[in-house]
PDB file of C-alpha atoms in Angstrom:
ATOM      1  CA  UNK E 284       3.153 -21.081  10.811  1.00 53.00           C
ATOM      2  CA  UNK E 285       6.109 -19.576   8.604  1.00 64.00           C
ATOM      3  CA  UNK E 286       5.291 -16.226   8.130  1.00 70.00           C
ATOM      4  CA  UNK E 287       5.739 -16.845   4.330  1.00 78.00           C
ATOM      5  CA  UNK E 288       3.388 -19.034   3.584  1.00 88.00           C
ATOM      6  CA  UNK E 289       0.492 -16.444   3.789  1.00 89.00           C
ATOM      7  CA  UNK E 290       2.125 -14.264   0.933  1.00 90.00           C
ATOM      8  CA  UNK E 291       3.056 -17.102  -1.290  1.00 91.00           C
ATOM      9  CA  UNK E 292      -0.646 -18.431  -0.793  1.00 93.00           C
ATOM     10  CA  UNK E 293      -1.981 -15.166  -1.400  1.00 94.00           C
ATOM     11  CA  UNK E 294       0.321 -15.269  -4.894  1.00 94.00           C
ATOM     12  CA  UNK E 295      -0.345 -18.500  -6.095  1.00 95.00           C
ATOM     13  CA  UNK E 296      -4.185 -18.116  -5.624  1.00 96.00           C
ATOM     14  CA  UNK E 297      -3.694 -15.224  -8.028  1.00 95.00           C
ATOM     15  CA  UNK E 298      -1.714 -16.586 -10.321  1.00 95.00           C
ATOM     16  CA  UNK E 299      -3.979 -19.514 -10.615  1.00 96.00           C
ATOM     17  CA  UNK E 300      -7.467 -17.788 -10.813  1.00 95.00           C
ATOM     18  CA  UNK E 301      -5.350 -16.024 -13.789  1.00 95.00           C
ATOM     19  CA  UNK E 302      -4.705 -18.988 -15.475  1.00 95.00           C
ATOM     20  CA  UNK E 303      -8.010 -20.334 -14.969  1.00 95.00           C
ATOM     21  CA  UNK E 304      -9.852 -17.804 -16.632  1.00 95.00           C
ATOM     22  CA  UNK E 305      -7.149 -17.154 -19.271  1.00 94.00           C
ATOM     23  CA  UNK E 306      -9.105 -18.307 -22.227  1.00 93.00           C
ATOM     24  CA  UNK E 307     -12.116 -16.696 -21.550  1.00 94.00           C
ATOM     25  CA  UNK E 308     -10.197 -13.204 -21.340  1.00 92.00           C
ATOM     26  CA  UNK E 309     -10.504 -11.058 -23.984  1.00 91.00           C
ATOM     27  CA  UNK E 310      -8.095 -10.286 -26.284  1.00 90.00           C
ATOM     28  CA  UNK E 311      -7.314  -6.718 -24.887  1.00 90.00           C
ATOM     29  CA  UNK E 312      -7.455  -6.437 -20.689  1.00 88.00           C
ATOM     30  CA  UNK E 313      -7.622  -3.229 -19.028  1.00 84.00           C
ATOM     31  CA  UNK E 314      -4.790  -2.087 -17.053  1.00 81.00           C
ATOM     32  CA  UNK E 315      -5.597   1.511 -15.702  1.00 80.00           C
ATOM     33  CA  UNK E 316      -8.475   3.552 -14.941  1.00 77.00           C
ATOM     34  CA  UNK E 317      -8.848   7.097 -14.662  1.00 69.00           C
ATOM     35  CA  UNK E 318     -10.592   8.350 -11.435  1.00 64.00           C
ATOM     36  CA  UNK E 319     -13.947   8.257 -13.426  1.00 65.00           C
ATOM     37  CA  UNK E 320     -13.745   4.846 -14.183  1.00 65.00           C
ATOM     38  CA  UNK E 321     -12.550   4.939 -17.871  1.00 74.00           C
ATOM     39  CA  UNK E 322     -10.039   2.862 -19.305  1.00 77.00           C
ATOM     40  CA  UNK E 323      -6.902   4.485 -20.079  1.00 79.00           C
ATOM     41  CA  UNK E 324      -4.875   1.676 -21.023  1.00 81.00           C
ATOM     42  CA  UNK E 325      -5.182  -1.814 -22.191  1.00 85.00           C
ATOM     43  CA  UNK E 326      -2.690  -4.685 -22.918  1.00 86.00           C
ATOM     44  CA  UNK E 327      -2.837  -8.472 -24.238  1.00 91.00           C
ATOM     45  CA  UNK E 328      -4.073 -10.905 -22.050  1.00 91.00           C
ATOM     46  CA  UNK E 329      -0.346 -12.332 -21.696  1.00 93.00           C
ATOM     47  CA  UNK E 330       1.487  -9.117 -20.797  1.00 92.00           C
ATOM     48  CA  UNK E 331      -1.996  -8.332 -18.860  1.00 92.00           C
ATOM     49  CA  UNK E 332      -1.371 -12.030 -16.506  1.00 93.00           C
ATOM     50  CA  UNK E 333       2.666 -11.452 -16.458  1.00 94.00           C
ATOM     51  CA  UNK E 334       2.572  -7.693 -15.712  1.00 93.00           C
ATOM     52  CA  UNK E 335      -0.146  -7.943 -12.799  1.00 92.00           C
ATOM     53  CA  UNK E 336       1.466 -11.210 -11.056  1.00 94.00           C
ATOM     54  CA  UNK E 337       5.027 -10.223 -11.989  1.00 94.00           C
ATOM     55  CA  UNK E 338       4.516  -7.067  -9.771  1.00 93.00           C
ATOM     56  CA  UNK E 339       3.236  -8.645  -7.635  1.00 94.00           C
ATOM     57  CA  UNK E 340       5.647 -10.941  -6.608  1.00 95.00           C
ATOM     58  CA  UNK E 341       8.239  -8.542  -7.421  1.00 95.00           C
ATOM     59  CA  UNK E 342       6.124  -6.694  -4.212  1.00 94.00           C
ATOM     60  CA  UNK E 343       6.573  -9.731  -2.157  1.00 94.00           C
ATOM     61  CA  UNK E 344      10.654  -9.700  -2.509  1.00 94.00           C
ATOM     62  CA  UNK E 345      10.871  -6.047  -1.839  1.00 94.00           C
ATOM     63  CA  UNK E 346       8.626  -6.509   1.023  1.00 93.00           C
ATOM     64  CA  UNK E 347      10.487  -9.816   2.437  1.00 91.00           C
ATOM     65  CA  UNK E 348      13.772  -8.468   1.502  1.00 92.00           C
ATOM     66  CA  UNK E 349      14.664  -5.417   2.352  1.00 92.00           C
ATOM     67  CA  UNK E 350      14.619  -5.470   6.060  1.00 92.00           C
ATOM     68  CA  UNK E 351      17.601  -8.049   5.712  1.00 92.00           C
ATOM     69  CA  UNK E 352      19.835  -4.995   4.022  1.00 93.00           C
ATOM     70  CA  UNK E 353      18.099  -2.027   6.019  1.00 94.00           C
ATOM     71  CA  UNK E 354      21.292  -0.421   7.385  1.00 92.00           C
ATOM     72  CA  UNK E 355      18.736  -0.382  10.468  1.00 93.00           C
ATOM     73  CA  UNK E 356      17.535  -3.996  10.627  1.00 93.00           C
ATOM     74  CA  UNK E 357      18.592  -4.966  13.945  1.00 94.00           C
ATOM     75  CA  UNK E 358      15.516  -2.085  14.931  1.00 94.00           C
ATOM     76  CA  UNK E 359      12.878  -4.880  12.546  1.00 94.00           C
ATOM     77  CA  UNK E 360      12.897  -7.074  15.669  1.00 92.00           C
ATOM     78  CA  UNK E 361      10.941  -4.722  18.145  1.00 94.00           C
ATOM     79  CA  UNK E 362       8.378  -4.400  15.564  1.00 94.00           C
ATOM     80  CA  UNK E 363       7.967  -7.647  13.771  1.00 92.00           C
ATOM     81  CA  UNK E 364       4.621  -7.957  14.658  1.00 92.00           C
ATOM     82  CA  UNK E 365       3.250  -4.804  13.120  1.00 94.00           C
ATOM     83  CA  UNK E 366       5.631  -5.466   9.971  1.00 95.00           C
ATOM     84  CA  UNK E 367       4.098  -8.692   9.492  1.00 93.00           C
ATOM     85  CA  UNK E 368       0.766  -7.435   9.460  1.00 93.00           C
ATOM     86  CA  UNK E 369       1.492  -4.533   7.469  1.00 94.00           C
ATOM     87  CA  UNK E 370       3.296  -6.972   4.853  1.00 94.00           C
ATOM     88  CA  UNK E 371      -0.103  -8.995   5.058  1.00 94.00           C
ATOM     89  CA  UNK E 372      -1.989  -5.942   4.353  1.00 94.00           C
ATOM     90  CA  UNK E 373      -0.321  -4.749   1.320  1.00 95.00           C
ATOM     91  CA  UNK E 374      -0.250  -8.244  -0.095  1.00 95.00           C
ATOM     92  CA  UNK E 375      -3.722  -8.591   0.502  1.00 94.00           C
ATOM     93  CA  UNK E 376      -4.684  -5.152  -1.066  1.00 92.00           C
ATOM     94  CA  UNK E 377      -3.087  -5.962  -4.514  1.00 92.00           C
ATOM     95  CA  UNK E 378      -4.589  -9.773  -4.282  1.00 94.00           C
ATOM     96  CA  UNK E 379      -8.146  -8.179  -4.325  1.00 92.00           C
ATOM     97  CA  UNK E 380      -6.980  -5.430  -6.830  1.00 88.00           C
ATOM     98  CA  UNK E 381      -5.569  -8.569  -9.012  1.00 90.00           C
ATOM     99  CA  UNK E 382      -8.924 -10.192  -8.752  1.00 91.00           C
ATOM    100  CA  UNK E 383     -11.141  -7.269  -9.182  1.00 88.00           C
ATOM    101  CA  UNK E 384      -8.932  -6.568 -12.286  1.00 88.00           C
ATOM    102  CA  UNK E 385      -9.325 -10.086 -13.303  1.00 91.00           C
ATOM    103  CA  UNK E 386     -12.936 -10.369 -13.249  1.00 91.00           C
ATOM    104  CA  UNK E 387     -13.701  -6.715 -14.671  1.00 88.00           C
ATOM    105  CA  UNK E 388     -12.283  -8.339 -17.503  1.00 89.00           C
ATOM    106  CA  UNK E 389     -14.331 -11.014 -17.800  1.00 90.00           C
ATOM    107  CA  UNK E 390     -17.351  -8.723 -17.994  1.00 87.00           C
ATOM    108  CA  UNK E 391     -18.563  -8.236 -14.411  1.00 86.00           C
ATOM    109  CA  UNK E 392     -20.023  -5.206 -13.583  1.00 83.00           C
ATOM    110  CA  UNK E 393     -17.249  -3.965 -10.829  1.00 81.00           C
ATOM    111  CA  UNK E 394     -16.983  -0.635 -10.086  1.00 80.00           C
ATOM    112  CA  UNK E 395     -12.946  -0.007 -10.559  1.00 80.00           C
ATOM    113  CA  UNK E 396     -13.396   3.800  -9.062  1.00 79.00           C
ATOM    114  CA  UNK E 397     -15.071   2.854  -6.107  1.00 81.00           C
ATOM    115  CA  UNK E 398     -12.729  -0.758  -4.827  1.00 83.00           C
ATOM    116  CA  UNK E 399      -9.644   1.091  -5.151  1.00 84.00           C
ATOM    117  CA  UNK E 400     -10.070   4.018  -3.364  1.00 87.00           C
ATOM    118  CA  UNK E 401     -11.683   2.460  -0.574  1.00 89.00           C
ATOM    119  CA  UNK E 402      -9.221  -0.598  -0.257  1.00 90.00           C
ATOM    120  CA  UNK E 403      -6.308   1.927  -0.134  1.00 91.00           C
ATOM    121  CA  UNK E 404      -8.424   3.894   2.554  1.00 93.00           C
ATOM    122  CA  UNK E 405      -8.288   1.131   4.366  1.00 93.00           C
ATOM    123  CA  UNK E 406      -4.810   0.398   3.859  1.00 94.00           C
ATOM    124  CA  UNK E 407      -3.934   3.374   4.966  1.00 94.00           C
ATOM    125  CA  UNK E 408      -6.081   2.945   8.369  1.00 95.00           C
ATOM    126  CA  UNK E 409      -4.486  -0.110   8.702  1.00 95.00           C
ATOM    127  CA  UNK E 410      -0.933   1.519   8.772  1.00 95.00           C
ATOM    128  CA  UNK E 411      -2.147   4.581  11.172  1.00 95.00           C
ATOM    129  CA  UNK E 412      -2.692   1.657  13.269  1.00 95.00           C
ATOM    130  CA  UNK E 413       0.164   0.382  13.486  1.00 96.00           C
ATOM    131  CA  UNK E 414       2.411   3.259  12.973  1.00 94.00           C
ATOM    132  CA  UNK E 415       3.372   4.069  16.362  1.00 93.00           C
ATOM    133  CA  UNK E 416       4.874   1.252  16.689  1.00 95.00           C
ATOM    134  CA  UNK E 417       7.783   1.148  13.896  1.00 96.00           C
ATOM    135  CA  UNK E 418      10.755   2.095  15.105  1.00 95.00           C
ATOM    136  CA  UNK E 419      13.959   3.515  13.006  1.00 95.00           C
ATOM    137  CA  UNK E 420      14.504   2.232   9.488  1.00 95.00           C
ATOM    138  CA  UNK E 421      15.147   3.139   6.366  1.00 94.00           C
ATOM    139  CA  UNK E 422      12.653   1.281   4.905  1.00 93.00           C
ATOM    140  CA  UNK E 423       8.746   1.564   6.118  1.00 93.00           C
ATOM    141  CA  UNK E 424       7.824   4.706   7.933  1.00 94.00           C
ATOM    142  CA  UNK E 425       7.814   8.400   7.541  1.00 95.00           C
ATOM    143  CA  UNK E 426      11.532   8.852   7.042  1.00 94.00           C
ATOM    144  CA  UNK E 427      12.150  12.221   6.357  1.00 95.00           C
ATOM    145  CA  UNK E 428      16.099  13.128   7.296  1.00 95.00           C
ATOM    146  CA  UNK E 429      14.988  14.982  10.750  1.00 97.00           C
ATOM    147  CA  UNK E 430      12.827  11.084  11.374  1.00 96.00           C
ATOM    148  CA  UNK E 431      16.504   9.208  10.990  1.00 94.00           C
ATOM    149  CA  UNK E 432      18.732  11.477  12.528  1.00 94.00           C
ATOM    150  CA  UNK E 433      16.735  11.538  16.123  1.00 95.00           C
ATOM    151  CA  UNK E 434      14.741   9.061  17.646  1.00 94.00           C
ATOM    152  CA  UNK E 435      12.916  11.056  19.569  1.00 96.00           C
ATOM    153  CA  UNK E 436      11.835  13.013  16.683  1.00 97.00           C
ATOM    154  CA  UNK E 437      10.770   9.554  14.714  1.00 97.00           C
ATOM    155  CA  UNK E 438       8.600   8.418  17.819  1.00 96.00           C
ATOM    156  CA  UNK E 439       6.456  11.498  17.829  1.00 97.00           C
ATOM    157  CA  UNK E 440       6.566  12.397  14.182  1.00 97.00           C
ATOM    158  CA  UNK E 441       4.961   8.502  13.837  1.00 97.00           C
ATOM    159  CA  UNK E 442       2.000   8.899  16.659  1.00 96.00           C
ATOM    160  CA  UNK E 443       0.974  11.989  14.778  1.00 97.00           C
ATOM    161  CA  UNK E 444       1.523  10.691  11.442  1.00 96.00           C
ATOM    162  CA  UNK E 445      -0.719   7.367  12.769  1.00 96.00           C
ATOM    163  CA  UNK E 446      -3.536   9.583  13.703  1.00 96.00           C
ATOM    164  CA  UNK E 447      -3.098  11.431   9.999  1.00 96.00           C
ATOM    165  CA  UNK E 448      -3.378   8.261   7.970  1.00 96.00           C
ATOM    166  CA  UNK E 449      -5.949   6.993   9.735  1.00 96.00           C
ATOM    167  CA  UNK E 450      -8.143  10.022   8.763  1.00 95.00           C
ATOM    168  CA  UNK E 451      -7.017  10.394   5.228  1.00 95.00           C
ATOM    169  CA  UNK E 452      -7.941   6.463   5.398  1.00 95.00           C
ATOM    170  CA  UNK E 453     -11.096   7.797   6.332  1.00 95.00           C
ATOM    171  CA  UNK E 454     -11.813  10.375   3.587  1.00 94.00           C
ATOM    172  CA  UNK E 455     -10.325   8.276   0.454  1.00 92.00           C
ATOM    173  CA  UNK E 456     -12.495   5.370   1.945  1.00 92.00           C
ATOM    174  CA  UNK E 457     -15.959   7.919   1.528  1.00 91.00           C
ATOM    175  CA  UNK E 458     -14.640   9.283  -2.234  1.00 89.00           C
ATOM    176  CA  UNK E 459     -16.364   6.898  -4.249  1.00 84.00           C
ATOM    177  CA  UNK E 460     -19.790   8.244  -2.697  1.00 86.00           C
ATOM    178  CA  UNK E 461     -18.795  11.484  -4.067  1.00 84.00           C
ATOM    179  CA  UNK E 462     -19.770  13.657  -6.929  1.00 82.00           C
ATOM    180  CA  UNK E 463     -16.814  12.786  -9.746  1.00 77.00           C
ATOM    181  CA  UNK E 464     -16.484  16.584  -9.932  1.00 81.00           C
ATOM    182  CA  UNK E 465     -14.619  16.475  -6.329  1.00 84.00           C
ATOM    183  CA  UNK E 466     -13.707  12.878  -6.521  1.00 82.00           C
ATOM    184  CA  UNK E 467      -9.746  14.180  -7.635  1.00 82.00           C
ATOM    185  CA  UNK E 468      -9.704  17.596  -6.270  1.00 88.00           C
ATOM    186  CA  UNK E 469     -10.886  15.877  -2.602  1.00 89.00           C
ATOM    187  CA  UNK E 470      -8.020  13.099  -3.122  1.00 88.00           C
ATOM    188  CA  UNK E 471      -5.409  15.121  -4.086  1.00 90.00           C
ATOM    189  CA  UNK E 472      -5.865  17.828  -1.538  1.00 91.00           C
ATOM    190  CA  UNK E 473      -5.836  15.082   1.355  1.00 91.00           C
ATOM    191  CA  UNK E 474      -2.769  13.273   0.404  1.00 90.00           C
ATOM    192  CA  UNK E 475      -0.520  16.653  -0.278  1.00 93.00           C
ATOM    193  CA  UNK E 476      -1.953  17.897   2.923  1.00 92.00           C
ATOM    194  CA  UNK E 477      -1.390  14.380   4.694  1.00 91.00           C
ATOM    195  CA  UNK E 478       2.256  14.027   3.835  1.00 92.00           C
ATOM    196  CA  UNK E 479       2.933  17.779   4.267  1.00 95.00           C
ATOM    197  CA  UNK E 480       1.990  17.981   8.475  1.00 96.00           C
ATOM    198  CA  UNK E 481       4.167  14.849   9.429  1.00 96.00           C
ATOM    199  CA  UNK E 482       7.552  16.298   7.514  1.00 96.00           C
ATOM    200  CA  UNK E 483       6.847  19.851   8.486  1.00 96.00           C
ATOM    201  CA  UNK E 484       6.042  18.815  11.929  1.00 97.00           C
ATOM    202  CA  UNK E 485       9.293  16.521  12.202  1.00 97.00           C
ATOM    203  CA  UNK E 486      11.332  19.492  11.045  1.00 97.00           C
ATOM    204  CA  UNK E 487       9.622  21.695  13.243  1.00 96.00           C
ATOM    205  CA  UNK E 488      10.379  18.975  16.339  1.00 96.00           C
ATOM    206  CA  UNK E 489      14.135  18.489  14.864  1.00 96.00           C
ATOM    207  CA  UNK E 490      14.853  22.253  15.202  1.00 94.00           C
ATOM    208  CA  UNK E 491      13.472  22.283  18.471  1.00 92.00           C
ATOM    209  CA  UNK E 492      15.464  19.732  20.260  1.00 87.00           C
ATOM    210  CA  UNK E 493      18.209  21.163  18.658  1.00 77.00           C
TER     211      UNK E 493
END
């Protein structure tokens, strides 16, 4: 099967449920959510279906795209296999979030604060997966300057960083069982502290070599 067809399904499904449902949308759709669950913004239903779809398949070029002008895209062919899935994953994560937008609209009782941080948990779980297994690009990855100078330093910088998303996976996926009190504090802690010890720790591996 073309490895496109998955995405595009995954697009037109939304786009169609969208349309669907259009006239029983009300006038003003919610567009963000604060991490207690409040709306913090609304728009039209028109710029609410054009907005959510348009980014999305504005996602699906950047994702399909950009290997083809990676300075580094001969290196997308040893890892296809994780790339596709990753592609998959991140298509499949704003599908849901389309849908879960979509029918929090139309009045069901969905809990915004709880699907998103535990779909991007597992998002990130997914990628801790897989993360040992990219190799050099200037695309997907933890590319910090000491990552894309030395290969070396990208390998190991990438089975640590695995092992860190998989565990800040982990901890946004148990936030919505939280107190809303340490809901943000919890969050924001993990992800400074999660993207601080991979560029720190390449750095530290960078000097050493050298």
């Amino acid at each position: 099967m073309n490895k496109r067809i998955i995405p595009l399904i995954m697009i037109i499904f939304s786009i169609s449920l969208w349309l669907i449902f259009y006239r029983q949308l009300p006038e003003q759709v919610p567009m963000q959510w604060g991490a207690d669950g409040s709306v913090n913004w609304t728009a039209s239903k028109f710029v609410a279906l054009l907005v959510n779809n348009g980014m999305y398949i504005l996602l699906y070029l950047l994702l399909m795209f950009s290997p083809k002008i990676d300075p580094k895209k001969n290196n997308y062919k040893q890892f296809s296999r994780s790339y596709e899935i990753m592609v998959y994953a991140i298509l499949g994560l704003f599908l849901i979030i389309n849908v879960v937008v979509l029918f929090k609209s139309l009045g069901y009782p969905l809990e915004i604060n709880f699907f998103i941080p535990f779909l991007i948990g597992l998002l990130l779980m997914i990628f801790g997966n897989y993360m040992q297994t990219i190799k050099p690009n200037w695309f997907i990855g933890i590319r910090t300057p000491w990552t894309l100078d030395n290969e070396t330093v990208w390998r190991k910088t990438h089975r640590l960083g695995g092992k860190i998303f998989i565990i800040l996976g982990l901890i946004l996926m148990i936030t919505p069982f939280l107190s809303d009190q340490y809901v943000l504090p919890v969050t924001l802690i993990s992800v400074i502290v999660g993207s601080l010890i991979p560029t720190i720790y390449s750095f530290y591996l960078y000097r050493k070599l050298k």
